[in-house]
Structures are given as structure tokens and as C-alpha cells.
Amino acid sequence: MATFQRLEYDAAIHFDKDASTETKDYLTISEDRLKELKYPEWAPTWEKKHDHQFDHIPVFKHIDRGFYGDSEFKSLKDADGVTFKHVSPKLGLEVDGIQLSDLSDKQKDDLALLVETYGVVAFRNQDFKNQSFEEIKNWGRYFGPLHIHPTSGAPLNQPEFHLTFTKGGVDEYKKLFKNKLHNIGWHSDVTYENQPPGITAFAMLQSGPSGGDTQFLDMFEIYDRLSPLMKSKLDGLKTLHTSKDQAINATNSGGIERKNPIDSIHPLVRYHPVLKRKCLFVNRGFSRKILGLKTEESDALLSFLLNHIEACLDAHIRLSWDENTVVVWDNRRLLHTATVDWDSDEIRHAFRVTTVAERPVGSEEEYESWTPELEEKNIKLTNYIASLDPEEYYEKFK
């Protein structure tokens, strides 16, 4: 399974013991780097009291706000001075003239459907980062419970936020590419959770004049490109997702784990309940094996799918950052990756608000029949199911 180890630039989220400050209560970035922050209250910290102190979110029935949205998005489009610009014909919008911090509940419902319909929306000229921690968290909770990341930095006393922090420079650039050719790591956030994220907002705090962009891939389009016969073979297959590699990376870097590692079993082909479409739900970051297949079979199929995903750049967009942009996307239907393409001495500092959505399912029938009670029973069987050999798995489930 080493073929599918994580490729994401974990140094952007994990504690760096080579450039750090340690107090009695927490770990954080070095004093020199702290002085360079425009928003020091957002400095990444790893609080020692949080080590293994959080549980994964209990099973719950998620009600997507996109079900209540207006498909014409009138509450958003009809405001004075609002502009909508397509990034590509099928994926992505750039919106100006709307303040996310000022949205009414009706506008938030339309926002949810807008983001799900176009996959990802970049909102320009935002004051989002200037709101209080509580205001931003309450904004996120409208769309679902907030995810607490097990290993990333967070503002002091604010574990509901996920921070990325990268200090550029020629030395850091050379270090990153010393043993690899590129740093592209397509993934959907924390798919190892039993109920992974849906609507996600990512806000830039500090950036350079260009570079460090985020790229997105549309997994609807990735799935639709497959032949009907291949689709029929993939429907019904299950994939094991794990956080164990991420936890090991965090521990090896000297950081903390807020939660115990977790494995989850998800459908390889996922059904989106609002849009009523199917997409591939697999990524190199957290997907480890396809259940019911022998090792070589699973590796070969995963390699085919991941190579198809990563080569399909005509299902891809790249969104540029500035310090007043907030990007909101649907983690169910998209993969994304950071882009390290600068070696100047500039900081990239941003925060993410991650809302938890429904349990991934493979069909509308499965979505309609799903209950928290049945799911809790299924979770208890995760290790048992993952341990079945191919013959046992076939006899039990096929």
C-alpha cells in the first residue's frame, strides 16, 4: 500500500520543530515568523491539553441547506453591484459584490446550492477574516457541525479552525523538492471521517502578489468520462480511507493528535443527494484499498483511477488568491491541491472552516433508507469488514 502514501505538503499544516517556539502549554511557529504575521491572533498553535482530547463527530442525520436553495439564486444575484463570472463552462465561479459575513439565512441557503451547483466559488473583496472567531464559527455552523482537524495548527483556544502556514524562500523551496519532482497532492479533506465535509470555506489572511494558488478537479466530470461498462463495474465497490498516515506524519514532526486515528469505509462511487448525480470518491491522500480485491488487483484499479483523475486537467480549474478572497467549495464532488510555485521570501497564511455533511452513500435509495441507528452498527464492523480476505468478502457481501 506504500504506492498510495500521502503527497500533500503537510509542512503547511503540521508543526515544524525546526522553526518553532514551545511554551508550557502549546507549540507554535518561531518568534521571528510570529513577528511577520499580519494577523497574529491567527498564528498556528498546537495546544498540549488537546492531545487526544477530542472525539470524532457522532453519527447524525445531516440536512443539507442546498435543498432549500433557489436554483435561480435570486437572493444573491439581484443585489446591487453583484457580478458573476464563470471560471470554466462547468466548474467554478468568481463572485464580487456580496459579503459572506452579511448573508441572511435565505441567502445562505442559496449559497449552499450555488456552491454545490458550480463546485467552487471564489468570493472577492471580503471582510470575512475581520469577523470575530465566534461570528465565523456561527456562520459555518449554519451548514453543519464544525470539523476539528486532528493534526493541523489552529488559533489559540479555537480548535474548530484549520490553519495553513507556509514561509517561502529559496531554502524552503529547495528542501521541499529535494527528493520529489512536484508537490501536487489531489485530495478531498479528511475523507477518513465517517461523515466527511460538505460546504467548506477557506480564507486568505496573508499572501504574496501571485502564486500559491489552489487547484480544483471536478469528480462529476471524472466519473462521467468513464465508459458505461467501467461505471457498472465500479458501482457498489467500497474503499478503505484512513487517517493513520497523517497521524504518523504529525507525530514524527513533533506535533499533537487531537483525535485517535480512524478508518472508514466509503463507496467508491458516491451519490450527491442535492444534485442527484454520481462522482468518484477516491483520492491518493487517504484512500488505501478497494475491499474484496486482492492486493495487486486493488493497487492496479486504484492506480488506473488515480492516474485518470490526475491526468484529466480538462476537468480542472486554478483559482488565484489575494488577501481579501474567500473560496467556498463542495468537498463531496471536488478534489483540490495546493500549488507551491514560488521561492520568494513570502508568507502564505490562511484558515479553513470545515462543515460536516452526510454519510457518503452510493445511491438515492441508500440515502433515503439511511438512519443513524443502522450506521452506528455498521461503524462497529469497520475493522472486521476491512480484515476480510477477498473470498470472505465476496461470500458475505456479493
Short mmCIF file of C-alpha atoms in Angstrom, two decimals:
data_model
loop_
_atom_site.label_atom_id
_atom_site.label_comp_id
_atom_site.label_asym_id
_atom_site.label_seq_id
_atom_site.Cartn_x
_atom_site.Cartn_y
_atom_site.Cartn_z
CA MET A 1 0.00 0.00 0.00
CA ALA A 2 3.03 2.30 0.04
CA THR A 3 2.13 3.28 -3.55
CA PHE A 4 -0.66 5.46 -2.24
CA GLN A 5 1.09 7.38 0.53
CA ARG A 6 0.13 10.98 1.12
CA LEU A 7 1.65 13.57 -1.24
CA GLU A 8 0.14 16.74 0.22
CA TYR A 9 2.56 19.37 1.51
CA ASP A 10 2.00 18.50 5.17
CA ALA A 11 4.60 21.05 6.28
CA ALA A 12 1.95 23.69 5.60
CA ILE A 13 -0.32 22.31 8.33
CA HIS A 14 1.89 20.26 10.67
CA PHE A 15 4.09 21.50 13.47
CA ASP A 16 7.67 22.22 12.30
CA LYS A 17 10.13 21.54 15.12
CA ASP A 18 12.93 23.15 13.10
CA ALA A 19 11.18 26.54 13.08
CA SER A 20 9.17 26.60 16.26
CA THR A 21 8.51 28.04 19.69
CA GLU A 22 7.43 25.90 22.64
CA THR A 23 5.77 27.13 25.81
CA LYS A 24 4.50 25.22 28.80
CA ASP A 25 1.03 24.97 27.24
CA TYR A 26 1.44 24.92 23.48
CA LEU A 27 3.63 24.74 20.39
CA THR A 28 3.67 27.44 17.72
CA ILE A 29 5.80 28.96 14.97
CA SER A 30 9.09 30.73 15.73
CA GLU A 31 9.28 34.21 17.25
CA ASP A 32 10.74 35.59 14.01
CA ARG A 33 7.85 34.24 11.99
CA LEU A 34 5.27 35.43 14.52
CA LYS A 35 6.55 38.99 14.06
CA GLU A 36 5.86 38.77 10.31
CA LEU A 37 2.18 37.86 10.64
CA LYS A 38 -0.42 40.46 9.70
CA TYR A 39 -2.97 38.56 11.82
CA PRO A 40 -1.01 37.21 14.82
CA GLU A 41 -4.23 36.13 16.57
CA TRP A 42 -4.46 33.53 13.78
CA ALA A 43 -0.99 32.11 14.45
CA PRO A 44 -1.00 28.29 14.22
CA THR A 45 -0.74 26.62 17.62
CA TRP A 46 -0.86 23.06 18.87
CA GLU A 47 -2.18 23.03 22.44
CA LYS A 48 -0.78 20.25 24.59
CA LYS A 49 -4.04 19.92 26.51
CA HIS A 50 -5.78 18.99 23.25
CA ASP A 51 -3.63 15.92 22.60
CA HIS A 52 -6.12 13.02 22.15
CA GLN A 53 -8.85 15.07 23.86
CA PHE A 54 -11.43 15.18 21.05
CA ASP A 55 -13.79 12.55 19.69
CA HIS A 56 -14.83 12.18 16.08
CA ILE A 57 -18.26 13.72 15.48
CA PRO A 58 -21.02 11.28 16.47
CA VAL A 59 -23.30 9.95 13.75
CA PHE A 60 -26.11 12.37 12.88
CA LYS A 61 -28.70 12.93 10.15
CA HIS A 62 -27.44 15.81 8.02
CA ILE A 63 -30.00 18.10 6.36
CA ASP A 64 -28.27 19.90 3.51
CA ARG A 65 -29.14 23.59 3.22
CA GLY A 66 -28.87 23.26 -0.55
CA PHE A 67 -32.26 21.52 -0.53
CA TYR A 68 -33.77 24.89 0.44
CA GLY A 69 -31.89 26.97 -2.13
CA ASP A 70 -33.37 28.73 -5.15
CA SER A 71 -31.90 27.33 -8.40
CA GLU A 72 -32.03 30.84 -9.91
CA PHE A 73 -30.08 32.27 -6.93
CA LYS A 74 -32.16 35.46 -6.99
CA SER A 75 -31.33 36.49 -3.42
CA LEU A 76 -27.65 36.57 -4.40
CA LYS A 77 -27.79 37.80 -7.98
CA ASP A 78 -30.35 40.58 -7.52
CA ALA A 79 -28.27 42.66 -5.10
CA ASP A 80 -26.86 45.90 -6.48
CA GLY A 81 -23.34 45.69 -7.91
CA VAL A 82 -23.08 41.90 -7.84
CA THR A 83 -21.08 40.24 -10.62
CA PHE A 84 -20.83 36.55 -11.50
CA LYS A 85 -18.02 35.29 -13.75
CA HIS A 86 -17.64 31.68 -14.89
CA VAL A 87 -14.16 30.23 -14.40
CA SER A 88 -14.93 27.40 -16.82
CA PRO A 89 -18.17 26.29 -18.52
CA LYS A 90 -18.83 23.51 -15.97
CA LEU A 91 -16.78 24.32 -12.87
CA GLY A 92 -16.18 27.39 -10.78
CA LEU A 93 -17.46 30.94 -10.33
CA GLU A 94 -15.91 34.23 -9.27
CA VAL A 95 -18.34 36.49 -7.41
CA ASP A 96 -17.93 40.12 -6.38
CA GLY A 97 -20.32 42.47 -4.60
CA ILE A 98 -21.54 40.02 -1.92
CA GLN A 99 -20.28 39.99 1.67
CA LEU A 100 -20.38 36.47 3.10
CA SER A 101 -20.46 37.92 6.60
CA ASP A 102 -23.74 39.77 5.88
CA LEU A 103 -25.81 36.96 4.32
CA SER A 104 -29.34 36.28 5.51
CA ASP A 105 -30.44 32.69 6.14
CA LYS A 106 -32.20 32.67 2.75
CA GLN A 107 -29.02 33.82 1.06
CA LYS A 108 -27.04 31.13 2.88
CA ASP A 109 -29.43 28.50 1.53
CA ASP A 110 -28.91 29.88 -1.96
CA LEU A 111 -25.16 29.96 -1.30
CA ALA A 112 -25.16 26.27 -0.43
CA LEU A 113 -26.94 25.37 -3.67
CA LEU A 114 -24.75 27.77 -5.66
CA VAL A 115 -21.58 26.15 -4.35
CA GLU A 116 -22.92 22.65 -4.94
CA THR A 117 -24.05 23.56 -8.47
CA TYR A 118 -20.76 25.13 -9.55
CA GLY A 119 -18.47 23.13 -7.28
CA VAL A 120 -16.36 26.04 -6.08
CA VAL A 121 -16.94 29.80 -5.79
CA ALA A 122 -14.31 32.48 -5.18
CA PHE A 123 -15.75 35.49 -3.35
CA ARG A 124 -13.64 38.60 -3.85
CA ASN A 125 -13.24 41.68 -1.61
CA GLN A 126 -14.40 40.00 1.58
CA ASP A 127 -14.25 41.18 5.22
CA PHE A 128 -14.70 37.58 6.46
CA LYS A 129 -11.34 37.40 8.26
CA ASN A 130 -12.12 40.58 10.19
CA GLN A 131 -15.09 38.98 11.95
CA SER A 132 -14.65 37.51 15.42
CA PHE A 133 -13.86 33.83 15.87
CA GLU A 134 -17.39 33.24 17.20
CA GLU A 135 -19.05 35.05 14.30
CA ILE A 136 -17.14 32.96 11.76
CA LYS A 137 -17.90 29.71 13.60
CA ASN A 138 -21.60 30.58 13.79
CA TRP A 139 -21.56 31.31 10.05
CA GLY A 140 -20.14 27.84 9.40
CA ARG A 141 -22.49 26.03 11.77
CA TYR A 142 -25.43 27.08 9.62
CA PHE A 143 -24.29 24.47 7.08
CA GLY A 144 -23.38 21.71 9.55
CA PRO A 145 -21.28 20.83 12.63
CA LEU A 146 -17.72 22.13 12.52
CA HIS A 147 -14.90 19.67 12.00
CA ILE A 148 -11.88 19.72 14.33
CA HIS A 149 -8.77 18.68 12.45
CA PRO A 150 -6.69 16.06 14.28
CA THR A 151 -3.22 17.40 13.45
CA SER A 152 -3.19 20.89 11.89
CA GLY A 153 -2.40 24.18 13.58
CA ALA A 154 -5.29 26.24 14.96
CA PRO A 155 -5.60 29.65 16.64
CA LEU A 156 -5.09 29.52 20.38
CA ASN A 157 -8.28 28.21 22.08
CA GLN A 158 -10.01 27.83 18.69
CA PRO A 159 -9.60 24.18 17.59
CA GLU A 160 -12.55 24.43 15.16
CA PHE A 161 -10.30 26.24 12.66
CA HIS A 162 -7.75 24.60 10.38
CA LEU A 163 -4.73 26.76 9.52
CA THR A 164 -2.22 26.55 6.71
CA PHE A 165 1.04 28.42 7.06
CA THR A 166 3.97 28.39 4.65
CA LYS A 167 7.04 30.60 4.86
CA GLY A 168 8.67 30.75 1.44
CA GLY A 169 12.25 31.32 0.46
CA VAL A 170 14.84 29.60 -1.70
CA ASP A 171 15.99 27.27 1.09
CA GLU A 172 12.44 26.07 1.85
CA TYR A 173 11.77 25.61 -1.87
CA LYS A 174 14.92 23.52 -2.33
CA LYS A 175 14.13 21.47 0.77
CA LEU A 176 10.63 20.68 -0.45
CA PHE A 177 11.78 19.46 -3.87
CA LYS A 178 15.00 17.78 -2.74
CA ASN A 179 13.58 14.28 -3.17
CA LYS A 180 10.49 14.74 -5.38
CA LEU A 181 9.62 16.25 -8.72
CA HIS A 182 6.39 18.01 -7.77
CA ASN A 183 4.15 18.76 -4.82
CA ILE A 184 0.70 18.25 -6.32
CA GLY A 185 -1.43 16.20 -3.92
CA TRP A 186 -5.05 15.93 -5.09
CA HIS A 187 -7.36 15.17 -2.18
CA SER A 188 -10.74 15.81 -0.59
CA ASP A 189 -10.44 16.93 3.01
CA VAL A 190 -10.36 14.32 5.78
CA THR A 191 -12.27 11.63 3.86
CA TYR A 192 -11.23 9.21 6.61
CA GLU A 193 -14.07 10.61 8.75
CA ASN A 194 -17.27 8.57 8.82
CA GLN A 195 -19.11 11.74 7.78
CA PRO A 196 -16.66 13.86 5.79
CA PRO A 197 -17.00 17.57 4.93
CA GLY A 198 -19.51 19.21 2.63
CA ILE A 199 -19.51 23.03 2.36
CA THR A 200 -16.03 24.35 3.17
CA ALA A 201 -14.77 27.95 3.32
CA PHE A 202 -11.08 28.85 3.00
CA ALA A 203 -10.00 32.44 3.64
CA MET A 204 -6.63 34.01 2.89
CA LEU A 205 -5.07 36.05 5.69
CA GLN A 206 -1.71 36.87 4.14
CA SER A 207 -0.22 36.12 0.74
CA GLY A 208 2.25 37.31 -1.84
CA PRO A 209 1.37 39.14 -5.07
CA SER A 210 0.99 35.89 -7.01
CA GLY A 211 1.46 32.13 -6.75
CA GLY A 212 0.41 29.60 -4.16
CA ASP A 213 -2.93 29.11 -5.89
CA THR A 214 -5.42 26.32 -5.19
CA GLN A 215 -6.40 23.96 -8.00
CA PHE A 216 -9.69 22.04 -8.14
CA LEU A 217 -10.86 18.92 -10.03
CA ASP A 218 -14.49 18.04 -10.73
CA MET A 219 -15.17 14.42 -9.78
CA PHE A 220 -18.57 14.51 -11.50
CA GLU A 221 -16.77 15.05 -14.78
CA ILE A 222 -14.10 12.48 -13.88
CA TYR A 223 -16.82 9.87 -13.33
CA ASP A 224 -18.82 10.85 -16.42
CA ARG A 225 -15.77 10.33 -18.67
CA LEU A 226 -15.68 6.62 -17.82
CA SER A 227 -17.32 4.09 -20.11
CA PRO A 228 -20.73 2.67 -19.16
CA LEU A 229 -19.16 -0.75 -18.62
CA MET A 230 -16.48 0.66 -16.30
CA LYS A 231 -19.12 2.59 -14.35
CA SER A 232 -21.13 -0.57 -13.88
CA LYS A 233 -18.07 -2.37 -12.52
CA LEU A 234 -17.22 0.44 -10.07
CA ASP A 235 -20.74 0.97 -8.68
CA GLY A 236 -21.07 -0.89 -5.40
CA LEU A 237 -17.35 -1.16 -4.65
CA LYS A 238 -16.12 0.09 -1.27
CA THR A 239 -12.86 1.82 -0.37
CA LEU A 240 -10.99 1.99 2.93
CA HIS A 241 -9.93 5.54 3.93
CA THR A 242 -7.53 6.12 6.82
CA SER A 243 -6.02 8.95 8.89
CA LYS A 244 -3.16 6.79 10.17
CA ASP A 245 -0.51 8.13 7.77
CA GLN A 246 -1.44 11.71 8.59
CA ALA A 247 -1.22 10.92 12.31
CA ILE A 248 2.24 9.38 11.87
CA ASN A 249 3.42 12.46 9.95
CA ALA A 250 2.18 14.73 12.73
CA THR A 251 3.83 12.66 15.46
CA ASN A 252 7.12 12.44 13.57
CA SER A 253 7.16 16.22 13.14
CA GLY A 254 6.77 16.72 16.91
CA GLY A 255 3.13 17.84 16.83
CA ILE A 256 -0.01 16.52 18.51
CA GLU A 257 -3.00 14.35 17.62
CA ARG A 258 -6.27 15.83 18.82
CA LYS A 259 -8.11 12.60 18.00
CA ASN A 260 -7.29 8.94 17.71
CA PRO A 261 -6.64 7.72 14.15
CA ILE A 262 -9.69 6.46 12.31
CA ASP A 263 -10.55 4.18 9.39
CA SER A 264 -13.81 4.48 7.44
CA ILE A 265 -15.34 2.52 4.59
CA HIS A 266 -16.91 4.62 1.81
CA PRO A 267 -18.44 3.89 -1.60
CA LEU A 268 -16.00 4.24 -4.48
CA VAL A 269 -18.81 5.93 -6.42
CA ARG A 270 -20.70 8.47 -4.32
CA TYR A 271 -24.22 9.84 -4.78
CA HIS A 272 -24.82 13.57 -4.23
CA PRO A 273 -28.29 13.90 -2.62
CA VAL A 274 -28.94 17.51 -3.64
CA LEU A 275 -27.72 17.34 -7.24
CA LYS A 276 -28.76 13.69 -7.71
CA ARG A 277 -25.53 12.85 -9.55
CA LYS A 278 -22.71 10.38 -9.01
CA CYS A 279 -19.00 11.05 -8.72
CA LEU A 280 -15.82 9.13 -7.95
CA PHE A 281 -14.96 9.38 -4.26
CA VAL A 282 -11.31 8.38 -4.01
CA ASN A 283 -8.05 10.24 -3.50
CA ARG A 284 -4.37 9.47 -3.11
CA GLY A 285 -4.21 11.20 0.25
CA PHE A 286 -6.47 8.91 2.29
CA SER A 287 -7.79 6.03 0.12
CA ARG A 288 -5.84 2.84 0.72
CA LYS A 289 -7.57 -0.19 -0.76
CA ILE A 290 -10.68 -1.42 -2.51
CA LEU A 291 -12.40 -4.04 -0.40
CA GLY A 292 -12.93 -7.52 -1.81
CA LEU A 293 -9.94 -7.33 -4.18
CA LYS A 294 -6.52 -8.89 -3.79
CA THR A 295 -3.63 -6.51 -3.21
CA GLU A 296 -2.44 -6.43 -6.82
CA GLU A 297 -5.99 -6.03 -8.10
CA SER A 298 -6.77 -3.19 -5.71
CA ASP A 299 -3.47 -1.43 -6.46
CA ALA A 300 -4.00 -1.74 -10.21
CA LEU A 301 -7.55 -0.36 -10.10
CA LEU A 302 -6.59 2.45 -7.74
CA SER A 303 -3.63 3.32 -9.96
CA PHE A 304 -5.87 3.47 -13.03
CA LEU A 305 -8.43 5.68 -11.29
CA LEU A 306 -5.88 7.99 -9.68
CA ASN A 307 -3.93 8.36 -12.92
CA HIS A 308 -7.19 9.15 -14.74
CA ILE A 309 -8.03 11.76 -12.09
CA GLU A 310 -4.62 13.42 -12.10
CA ALA A 311 -4.30 13.47 -15.90
CA CYS A 312 -7.78 14.89 -16.53
CA LEU A 313 -6.82 18.56 -16.46
CA ASP A 314 -9.70 19.46 -18.75
CA ALA A 315 -11.89 18.86 -15.68
CA HIS A 316 -9.72 21.26 -13.67
CA ILE A 317 -9.54 24.94 -12.72
CA ARG A 318 -6.99 27.07 -10.88
CA LEU A 319 -8.17 29.88 -8.60
CA SER A 320 -5.80 32.71 -7.79
CA TRP A 321 -5.52 34.13 -4.29
CA ASP A 322 -5.34 37.59 -2.81
CA GLU A 323 -5.67 38.66 0.81
CA ASN A 324 -9.36 39.52 0.52
CA THR A 325 -10.60 36.34 -1.14
CA VAL A 326 -12.68 33.56 0.41
CA VAL A 327 -13.15 30.37 -1.60
CA VAL A 328 -16.13 28.14 -0.77
CA TRP A 329 -16.38 24.64 -2.25
CA ASP A 330 -18.18 21.32 -2.00
CA ASN A 331 -15.77 18.71 -0.64
CA ARG A 332 -18.07 15.90 -1.79
CA ARG A 333 -17.64 16.47 -5.53
CA LEU A 334 -14.19 18.10 -5.76
CA LEU A 335 -10.56 17.29 -5.20
CA HIS A 336 -8.11 20.12 -4.60
CA THR A 337 -4.40 20.68 -4.21
CA ALA A 338 -2.12 23.45 -3.04
CA THR A 339 0.41 24.81 -5.54
CA VAL A 340 3.96 25.58 -4.42
CA ASP A 341 5.29 27.68 -7.30
CA TRP A 342 7.16 30.50 -5.54
CA ASP A 343 10.59 30.66 -3.95
CA SER A 344 10.50 34.29 -2.80
CA ASP A 345 10.53 35.09 0.91
CA GLU A 346 6.78 35.47 1.36
CA ILE A 347 4.25 34.05 3.79
CA ARG A 348 1.09 32.17 2.77
CA HIS A 349 -1.28 32.12 5.77
CA ALA A 350 -4.94 31.07 5.59
CA PHE A 351 -7.72 29.47 7.62
CA ARG A 352 -10.39 26.91 6.81
CA VAL A 353 -13.89 26.47 8.26
CA THR A 354 -14.98 22.91 7.56
CA THR A 355 -18.61 21.80 7.94
CA VAL A 356 -19.53 18.14 8.23
CA ALA A 357 -22.09 16.66 5.82
CA GLU A 358 -23.92 13.36 5.29
CA ARG A 359 -22.53 9.85 5.40
CA PRO A 360 -21.32 9.02 1.85
CA VAL A 361 -23.72 6.67 0.07
CA GLY A 362 -23.78 5.08 -3.36
CA SER A 363 -27.37 5.69 -4.44
CA GLU A 364 -30.56 7.64 -3.81
CA GLU A 365 -32.16 4.52 -2.30
CA GLU A 366 -29.32 4.18 0.18
CA TYR A 367 -29.58 7.86 1.08
CA GLU A 368 -33.32 7.64 1.72
CA SER A 369 -33.05 4.46 3.83
CA TRP A 370 -30.03 5.57 5.88
CA THR A 371 -30.51 6.01 9.65
CA PRO A 372 -28.07 6.92 12.43
CA GLU A 373 -29.01 3.76 14.31
CA LEU A 374 -28.03 1.47 11.43
CA GLU A 375 -24.89 3.49 10.80
CA GLU A 376 -23.68 3.10 14.37
CA LYS A 377 -23.95 -0.67 13.95
CA ASN A 378 -22.02 -0.51 10.66
CA ILE A 379 -19.22 1.56 12.20
CA LYS A 380 -18.62 -1.13 14.81
CA LEU A 381 -18.00 -3.59 11.95
CA THR A 382 -15.41 -1.43 10.14
CA ASN A 383 -12.31 -3.29 11.35
CA TYR A 384 -13.96 -6.67 10.82
CA ILE A 385 -15.04 -5.86 7.25
CA ALA A 386 -11.66 -4.35 6.36
CA SER A 387 -9.92 -7.51 7.59
CA LEU A 388 -11.92 -9.92 5.42
CA ASP A 389 -9.97 -11.64 2.67
CA PRO A 390 -11.40 -11.38 -0.87
CA GLU A 391 -13.20 -14.72 -0.74
CA GLU A 392 -14.76 -13.97 2.64
CA TYR A 393 -15.80 -10.50 1.49
CA TYR A 394 -17.40 -11.87 -1.68
CA GLU A 395 -19.33 -14.56 0.16
CA LYS A 396 -20.64 -12.08 2.74
CA PHE A 397 -21.50 -9.09 0.53
CA LYS A 398 -21.83 -10.28 -3.06
#
